[in-house]
């Protein structure tokens, strides 16, 4: 298996959205496949409208570079090695909340992106979704 | 209720995706809310990648004009009253497969868009999803 | 006076929106200035969301070529002299409903665009707004 | 009431534009609805043309995240939690001047965006418009 299945993507979304209900936050969650293309998306009632695109872009950014979005963000600061790389690919989002999804062999088969609360919350919820059951 | 809930959107996606499995086709399904903003999306394994954006744009187009996308497409033909209206709103899709979703009082609270097979199939599957249970 | 004033634009919008209330239709109305830049906009409650951009693009198209949008649409048909000119300027809308606004000397100082009903209705309402009081 | 009405939007614009006339500044004002879609817009004579899009994007940004745009801008600085979030949603504007509009129950039903002077002025004028009469 080298690409995430819909079944896996749905379960990733389900796992991710189980958490914010406990935390009292409202999340947008997106899953992209190995090609960086949208596979599944869900927005909780009253979640930020601006987080639709942020969640999708976090997932895409994580897959585009096979690393957590927050790691890219450390490098894209003024003076950094990847300064303003956000201008590529129709807009990257490099704050925490996007995480690659790997199969049992450690190969990246997709990515998940969360947006709706603090970046710490977004990242924590993304971690819940990113680990395949 | 004047805006679709996530629970309603998920059920619409579930109903829509139950049908193509019987038909042997691969679908992308998108649901937007009353404001035309993405609420839920799912892509079946091996469904066309180009249909991601088509499904989302069909749903948005149906909500933007509160009518089935195929009805707009009849009017946007060469010589028609709405010729080339597709150039508005960052790109409309006016072939069949997008249908408004109404609440019990007949008010439009969102829309569904399907893409992945013939436009006849897309429309038929969208109809399965559009009627709230 | 070679550019529409806000006072004139507001009155054009007021005159235009007085009409659809009588006709029982819901309209979006946009006025652009001599530079084709948005000057005033109003959307009636329950008017089509997709008509926001259509109304603005009709007004801009009318000013960009100093003629009624429907006249351009006659020429942009397949085989026509301006075939698919809609691809320019980030998207033109060439169906009826956009009309230049002229000052007392016949100079174009802006344009109005209407969207929300049939193109006949849109054009009729635009005419009400286009004539400076 | 969960979405702003045209009557409320007009009054918000009227209140906002009463203030800059006293201050000797020239403003663009935009109001979006609960879905982030444009509801009303007005540009004062001689106001900056570049502020048309800034005002609209401020209003949309305020609704997209249900907070004042300036609050987002504090977090999107280099090293901040939301660094470069402006690359999402087709371009956000995170300087002061965008404020959510709430109904009597505190629910966000739209937002207002002002642009045309210093960001302090823009924010002060937005505040005049944001409080429903």
PDB file of N, CA, C and O in Angstrom, chain A residues 27-78:
ATOM      1  N   UNK A  27     -12.972  22.226  15.125  1.00  0.00           N
ATOM      2  CA  UNK A  27     -11.882  21.979  14.194  1.00  0.00           C
ATOM      3  C   UNK A  27     -12.357  21.759  12.750  1.00  0.00           C
ATOM      4  O   UNK A  27     -13.468  21.301  12.502  1.00  0.00           O
ATOM      5  N   UNK A  28     -11.460  22.089  11.831  1.00  0.00           N
ATOM      6  CA  UNK A  28     -11.529  21.668  10.432  1.00  0.00           C
ATOM      7  C   UNK A  28     -10.438  20.627  10.250  1.00  0.00           C
ATOM      8  O   UNK A  28      -9.307  20.842  10.695  1.00  0.00           O
ATOM      9  N   UNK A  29     -10.755  19.517   9.594  1.00  0.00           N
ATOM     10  CA  UNK A  29      -9.744  18.487   9.362  1.00  0.00           C
ATOM     11  C   UNK A  29      -9.743  18.077   7.889  1.00  0.00           C
ATOM     12  O   UNK A  29     -10.798  17.873   7.296  1.00  0.00           O
ATOM     13  N   UNK A  30      -8.536  17.991   7.325  1.00  0.00           N
ATOM     14  CA  UNK A  30      -8.387  17.605   5.921  1.00  0.00           C
ATOM     15  C   UNK A  30      -7.358  16.482   5.823  1.00  0.00           C
ATOM     16  O   UNK A  30      -6.373  16.479   6.563  1.00  0.00           O
ATOM     17  N   UNK A  31      -7.605  15.543   4.912  1.00  0.00           N
ATOM     18  CA  UNK A  31      -6.631  14.490   4.624  1.00  0.00           C
ATOM     19  C   UNK A  31      -6.351  14.504   3.124  1.00  0.00           C
ATOM     20  O   UNK A  31      -7.283  14.526   2.314  1.00  0.00           O
ATOM     21  N   UNK A  32      -5.067  14.520   2.766  1.00  0.00           N
ATOM     22  CA  UNK A  32      -4.678  14.418   1.355  1.00  0.00           C
ATOM     23  C   UNK A  32      -3.978  13.081   1.130  1.00  0.00           C
ATOM     24  O   UNK A  32      -3.480  12.451   2.069  1.00  0.00           O
ATOM     25  N   UNK A  33      -3.948  12.659  -0.121  1.00  0.00           N
ATOM     26  CA  UNK A  33      -3.341  11.372  -0.456  1.00  0.00           C
ATOM     27  C   UNK A  33      -1.855  11.548  -0.796  1.00  0.00           C
ATOM     28  O   UNK A  33      -1.282  12.634  -0.600  1.00  0.00           O
ATOM     29  N   UNK A  34      -1.258  10.479  -1.306  1.00  0.00           N
ATOM     30  CA  UNK A  34       0.178  10.514  -1.620  1.00  0.00           C
ATOM     31  C   UNK A  34       0.509  11.549  -2.693  1.00  0.00           C
ATOM     32  O   UNK A  34       1.639  12.037  -2.782  1.00  0.00           O
ATOM     33  N   UNK A  35      -0.464  11.893  -3.523  1.00  0.00           N
ATOM     34  CA  UNK A  35      -0.260  12.899  -4.570  1.00  0.00           C
ATOM     35  C   UNK A  35      -0.532  14.320  -4.091  1.00  0.00           C
ATOM     36  O   UNK A  35      -0.460  15.263  -4.875  1.00  0.00           O
ATOM     37  N   UNK A  36      -0.894  14.459  -2.808  1.00  0.00           N
ATOM     38  CA  UNK A  36      -1.179  15.782  -2.257  1.00  0.00           C
ATOM     39  C   UNK A  36      -2.584  16.274  -2.587  1.00  0.00           C
ATOM     40  O   UNK A  36      -2.920  17.436  -2.360  1.00  0.00           O
ATOM     41  N   UNK A  37      -3.422  15.363  -3.108  1.00  0.00           N
ATOM     42  CA  UNK A  37      -4.778  15.729  -3.520  1.00  0.00           C
ATOM     43  C   UNK A  37      -5.788  15.386  -2.426  1.00  0.00           C
ATOM     44  O   UNK A  37      -5.680  14.343  -1.774  1.00  0.00           O
ATOM     45  N   UNK A  38      -6.816  16.254  -2.269  1.00  0.00           N
ATOM     46  CA  UNK A  38      -7.781  16.107  -1.176  1.00  0.00           C
ATOM     47  C   UNK A  38      -8.487  14.748  -1.226  1.00  0.00           C
ATOM     48  O   UNK A  38      -8.977  14.316  -2.272  1.00  0.00           O
ATOM     49  N   UNK A  39      -8.525  14.085  -0.094  1.00  0.00           N
ATOM     50  CA  UNK A  39      -9.167  12.768   0.006  1.00  0.00           C
ATOM     51  C   UNK A  39     -10.401  12.851   0.894  1.00  0.00           C
ATOM     52  O   UNK A  39     -11.422  12.249   0.592  1.00  0.00           O
ATOM     53  N   UNK A  40     -10.324  13.563   2.010  1.00  0.00           N
ATOM     54  CA  UNK A  40     -11.473  13.696   2.917  1.00  0.00           C
ATOM     55  C   UNK A  40     -11.355  15.000   3.687  1.00  0.00           C
ATOM     56  O   UNK A  40     -10.252  15.476   3.960  1.00  0.00           O
ATOM     57  N   UNK A  41     -12.525  15.554   4.033  1.00  0.00           N
ATOM     58  CA  UNK A  41     -12.557  16.830   4.757  1.00  0.00           C
ATOM     59  C   UNK A  41     -13.835  16.884   5.574  1.00  0.00           C
ATOM     60  O   UNK A  41     -14.889  16.417   5.133  1.00  0.00           O
ATOM     61  N   UNK A  42     -13.725  17.455   6.756  1.00  0.00           N
ATOM     62  CA  UNK A  42     -14.919  17.690   7.563  1.00  0.00           C
ATOM     63  C   UNK A  42     -14.724  18.941   8.423  1.00  0.00           C
ATOM     64  O   UNK A  42     -13.644  19.162   8.960  1.00  0.00           O
ATOM     65  N   UNK A  43     -15.788  19.748   8.528  1.00  0.00           N
ATOM     66  CA  UNK A  43     -15.744  20.957   9.374  1.00  0.00           C
ATOM     67  C   UNK A  43     -16.797  20.847  10.455  1.00  0.00           C
ATOM     68  O   UNK A  43     -17.985  20.698  10.153  1.00  0.00           O
ATOM     69  N   UNK A  44     -16.389  20.943  11.711  1.00  0.00           N
ATOM     70  CA  UNK A  44     -17.334  20.902  12.820  1.00  0.00           C
ATOM     71  C   UNK A  44     -18.218  22.151  12.804  1.00  0.00           C
ATOM     72  O   UNK A  44     -17.809  23.207  12.333  1.00  0.00           O
ATOM     73  N   UNK A  45     -19.427  22.017  13.337  1.00  0.00           N
ATOM     74  CA  UNK A  45     -20.333  23.163  13.394  1.00  0.00           C
ATOM     75  C   UNK A  45     -19.678  24.281  14.196  1.00  0.00           C
ATOM     76  O   UNK A  45     -19.097  24.033  15.264  1.00  0.00           O
ATOM     77  N   UNK A  46     -19.763  25.501  13.693  1.00  0.00           N
ATOM     78  CA  UNK A  46     -19.219  26.706  14.328  1.00  0.00           C
ATOM     79  C   UNK A  46     -17.688  26.785  14.310  1.00  0.00           C
ATOM     80  O   UNK A  46     -17.110  27.660  14.960  1.00  0.00           O
ATOM     81  N   UNK A  47     -17.037  25.889  13.583  1.00  0.00           N
ATOM     82  CA  UNK A  47     -15.576  26.022  13.425  1.00  0.00           C
ATOM     83  C   UNK A  47     -15.300  27.204  12.504  1.00  0.00           C
ATOM     84  O   UNK A  47     -16.128  27.576  11.672  1.00  0.00           O
ATOM     85  N   UNK A  48     -14.112  27.823  12.634  1.00  0.00           N
ATOM     86  CA  UNK A  48     -13.753  28.983  11.817  1.00  0.00           C
ATOM     87  C   UNK A  48     -13.836  28.683  10.314  1.00  0.00           C
ATOM     88  O   UNK A  48     -13.284  27.672   9.847  1.00  0.00           O
ATOM     89  N   UNK A  49     -14.454  29.588   9.583  1.00  0.00           N
ATOM     90  CA  UNK A  49     -14.522  29.439   8.123  1.00  0.00           C
ATOM     91  C   UNK A  49     -13.137  29.572   7.493  1.00  0.00           C
ATOM     92  O   UNK A  49     -12.834  28.918   6.498  1.00  0.00           O
ATOM     93  N   UNK A  50     -12.298  30.424   8.061  1.00  0.00           N
ATOM     94  CA  UNK A  50     -10.961  30.616   7.502  1.00  0.00           C
ATOM     95  C   UNK A  50     -10.076  29.392   7.645  1.00  0.00           C
ATOM     96  O   UNK A  50      -9.032  29.287   6.989  1.00  0.00           O
ATOM     97  N   UNK A  51     -10.491  28.466   8.508  1.00  0.00           N
ATOM     98  CA  UNK A  51      -9.692  27.265   8.752  1.00  0.00           C
ATOM     99  C   UNK A  51      -9.930  26.172   7.714  1.00  0.00           C
ATOM    100  O   UNK A  51      -9.201  25.177   7.704  1.00  0.00           O
ATOM    101  N   UNK A  52     -10.923  26.326   6.870  1.00  0.00           N
ATOM    102  CA  UNK A  52     -11.133  25.348   5.793  1.00  0.00           C
ATOM    103  C   UNK A  52      -9.872  25.292   4.939  1.00  0.00           C
ATOM    104  O   UNK A  52      -9.257  24.236   4.768  1.00  0.00           O
ATOM    105  N   UNK A  53      -9.504  26.431   4.423  1.00  0.00           N
ATOM    106  CA  UNK A  53      -8.344  26.491   3.540  1.00  0.00           C
ATOM    107  C   UNK A  53      -7.042  26.248   4.296  1.00  0.00           C
ATOM    108  O   UNK A  53      -6.110  25.626   3.765  1.00  0.00           O
ATOM    109  N   UNK A  54      -6.978  26.723   5.540  1.00  0.00           N
ATOM    110  CA  UNK A  54      -5.757  26.508   6.329  1.00  0.00           C
ATOM    111  C   UNK A  54      -5.544  25.012   6.575  1.00  0.00           C
ATOM    112  O   UNK A  54      -4.420  24.505   6.426  1.00  0.00           O
ATOM    113  N   UNK A  55      -6.603  24.288   6.913  1.00  0.00           N
ATOM    114  CA  UNK A  55      -6.470  22.845   7.172  1.00  0.00           C
ATOM    115  C   UNK A  55      -6.025  22.109   5.910  1.00  0.00           C
ATOM    116  O   UNK A  55      -5.135  21.247   5.956  1.00  0.00           O
ATOM    117  N   UNK A  56      -6.645  22.447   4.785  1.00  0.00           N
ATOM    118  CA  UNK A  56      -6.281  21.785   3.522  1.00  0.00           C
ATOM    119  C   UNK A  56      -4.831  22.107   3.166  1.00  0.00           C
ATOM    120  O   UNK A  56      -4.064  21.226   2.780  1.00  0.00           O
ATOM    121  N   UNK A  57      -4.435  23.364   3.316  1.00  0.00           N
ATOM    122  CA  UNK A  57      -3.062  23.759   2.973  1.00  0.00           C
ATOM    123  C   UNK A  57      -2.039  23.148   3.942  1.00  0.00           C
ATOM    124  O   UNK A  57      -0.921  22.835   3.541  1.00  0.00           O
ATOM    125  N   UNK A  58      -2.405  22.982   5.212  1.00  0.00           N
ATOM    126  CA  UNK A  58      -1.479  22.316   6.144  1.00  0.00           C
ATOM    127  C   UNK A  58      -1.246  20.867   5.714  1.00  0.00           C
ATOM    128  O   UNK A  58      -0.114  20.379   5.728  1.00  0.00           O
ATOM    129  N   UNK A  59      -2.324  20.168   5.364  1.00  0.00           N
ATOM    130  CA  UNK A  59      -2.181  18.767   4.942  1.00  0.00           C
ATOM    131  C   UNK A  59      -1.315  18.682   3.686  1.00  0.00           C
ATOM    132  O   UNK A  59      -0.387  17.880   3.588  1.00  0.00           O
ATOM    133  N   UNK A  60      -1.591  19.556   2.742  1.00  0.00           N
ATOM    134  CA  UNK A  60      -0.855  19.536   1.476  1.00  0.00           C
ATOM    135  C   UNK A  60       0.628  19.878   1.695  1.00  0.00           C
ATOM    136  O   UNK A  60       1.520  19.234   1.133  1.00  0.00           O
ATOM    137  N   UNK A  61       0.871  20.884   2.527  1.00  0.00           N
ATOM    138  CA  UNK A  61       2.244  21.298   2.813  1.00  0.00           C
ATOM    139  C   UNK A  61       3.026  20.146   3.470  1.00  0.00           C
ATOM    140  O   UNK A  61       4.186  19.877   3.125  1.00  0.00           O
ATOM    141  N   UNK A  62       2.378  19.435   4.401  1.00  0.00           N
ATOM    142  CA  UNK A  62       3.049  18.327   5.097  1.00  0.00           C
ATOM    143  C   UNK A  62       3.433  17.220   4.106  1.00  0.00           C
ATOM    144  O   UNK A  62       4.503  16.613   4.213  1.00  0.00           O
ATOM    145  N   UNK A  63       2.552  16.955   3.140  1.00  0.00           N
ATOM    146  CA  UNK A  63       2.869  15.922   2.163  1.00  0.00           C
ATOM    147  C   UNK A  63       3.877  16.421   1.119  1.00  0.00           C
ATOM    148  O   UNK A  63       4.742  15.671   0.668  1.00  0.00           O
ATOM    149  N   UNK A  64       3.784  17.710   0.772  1.00  0.00           N
ATOM    150  CA  UNK A  64       4.678  18.250  -0.255  1.00  0.00           C
ATOM    151  C   UNK A  64       6.142  18.139   0.169  1.00  0.00           C
ATOM    152  O   UNK A  64       7.026  17.991  -0.669  1.00  0.00           O
ATOM    153  N   UNK A  65       6.394  18.220   1.462  1.00  0.00           N
ATOM    154  CA  UNK A  65       7.778  18.169   1.942  1.00  0.00           C
ATOM    155  C   UNK A  65       8.017  17.032   2.937  1.00  0.00           C
ATOM    156  O   UNK A  65       9.092  16.946   3.534  1.00  0.00           O
ATOM    157  N   UNK A  66       7.007  16.187   3.122  1.00  0.00           N
ATOM    158  CA  UNK A  66       7.132  15.008   4.007  1.00  0.00           C
ATOM    159  C   UNK A  66       7.673  15.347   5.375  1.00  0.00           C
ATOM    160  O   UNK A  66       8.518  14.627   5.933  1.00  0.00           O
ATOM    161  N   UNK A  67       7.189  16.440   5.923  1.00  0.00           N
ATOM    162  CA  UNK A  67       7.561  16.767   7.313  1.00  0.00           C
ATOM    163  C   UNK A  67       6.428  17.561   7.958  1.00  0.00           C
ATOM    164  O   UNK A  67       5.532  18.054   7.270  1.00  0.00           O
ATOM    165  N   UNK A  68       6.475  17.639   9.282  1.00  0.00           N
ATOM    166  CA  UNK A  68       5.464  18.422   9.991  1.00  0.00           C
ATOM    167  C   UNK A  68       5.535  19.880   9.547  1.00  0.00           C
ATOM    168  O   UNK A  68       6.638  20.426   9.400  1.00  0.00           O
ATOM    169  N   UNK A  69       4.375  20.500   9.380  1.00  0.00           N
ATOM    170  CA  UNK A  69       4.366  21.878   8.894  1.00  0.00           C
ATOM    171  C   UNK A  69       5.155  22.806   9.816  1.00  0.00           C
ATOM    172  O   UNK A  69       5.829  23.727   9.349  1.00  0.00           O
ATOM    173  N   UNK A  70       5.071  22.571  11.112  1.00  0.00           N
ATOM    174  CA  UNK A  70       5.778  23.433  12.066  1.00  0.00           C
ATOM    175  C   UNK A  70       7.289  23.403  11.879  1.00  0.00           C
ATOM    176  O   UNK A  70       7.977  24.394  12.163  1.00  0.00           O
ATOM    177  N   UNK A  71       7.800  22.274  11.388  1.00  0.00           N
ATOM    178  CA  UNK A  71       9.254  22.184  11.131  1.00  0.00           C
ATOM    179  C   UNK A  71       9.647  23.091   9.965  1.00  0.00           C
ATOM    180  O   UNK A  71      10.711  23.707   9.975  1.00  0.00           O
ATOM    181  N   UNK A  72       8.773  23.137   8.954  1.00  0.00           N
ATOM    182  CA  UNK A  72       9.044  24.024   7.819  1.00  0.00           C
ATOM    183  C   UNK A  72       8.985  25.476   8.276  1.00  0.00           C
ATOM    184  O   UNK A  72       9.800  26.314   7.876  1.00  0.00           O
ATOM    185  N   UNK A  73       8.028  25.762   9.157  1.00  0.00           N
ATOM    186  CA  UNK A  73       7.854  27.128   9.644  1.00  0.00           C
ATOM    187  C   UNK A  73       9.064  27.663  10.391  1.00  0.00           C
ATOM    188  O   UNK A  73       9.330  28.875  10.386  1.00  0.00           O
ATOM    189  N   UNK A  74       9.796  26.762  11.028  1.00  0.00           N
ATOM    190  CA  UNK A  74      11.024  27.214  11.725  1.00  0.00           C
ATOM    191  C   UNK A  74      12.063  27.703  10.727  1.00  0.00           C
ATOM    192  O   UNK A  74      12.879  28.576  11.036  1.00  0.00           O
ATOM    193  N   UNK A  75      12.027  27.115   9.525  1.00  0.00           N
ATOM    194  CA  UNK A  75      13.025  27.430   8.502  1.00  0.00           C
ATOM    195  C   UNK A  75      12.602  28.559   7.571  1.00  0.00           C
ATOM    196  O   UNK A  75      13.411  29.067   6.794  1.00  0.00           O
ATOM    197  N   UNK A  76      11.303  28.934   7.631  1.00  0.00           N
ATOM    198  CA  UNK A  76      10.805  29.938   6.677  1.00  0.00           C
ATOM    199  C   UNK A  76      10.785  31.340   7.274  1.00  0.00           C
ATOM    200  O   UNK A  76      10.287  32.280   6.660  1.00  0.00           O
ATOM    201  N   UNK A  77      11.328  31.492   8.471  1.00  0.00           N
ATOM    202  CA  UNK A  77      11.376  32.799   9.127  1.00  0.00           C
ATOM    203  C   UNK A  77      12.361  33.729   8.402  1.00  0.00           C
ATOM    204  O   UNK A  77      13.224  33.267   7.653  1.00  0.00           O
ATOM    205  N   UNK A  78      12.238  35.025   8.645  1.00  0.00           N
ATOM    206  CA  UNK A  78      13.213  35.973   8.079  1.00  0.00           C
ATOM    207  C   UNK A  78      14.646  35.535   8.399  1.00  0.00           C
ATOM    208  O   UNK A  78      14.933  35.186   9.550  1.00  0.00           O
TER     209      UNK A  78
END
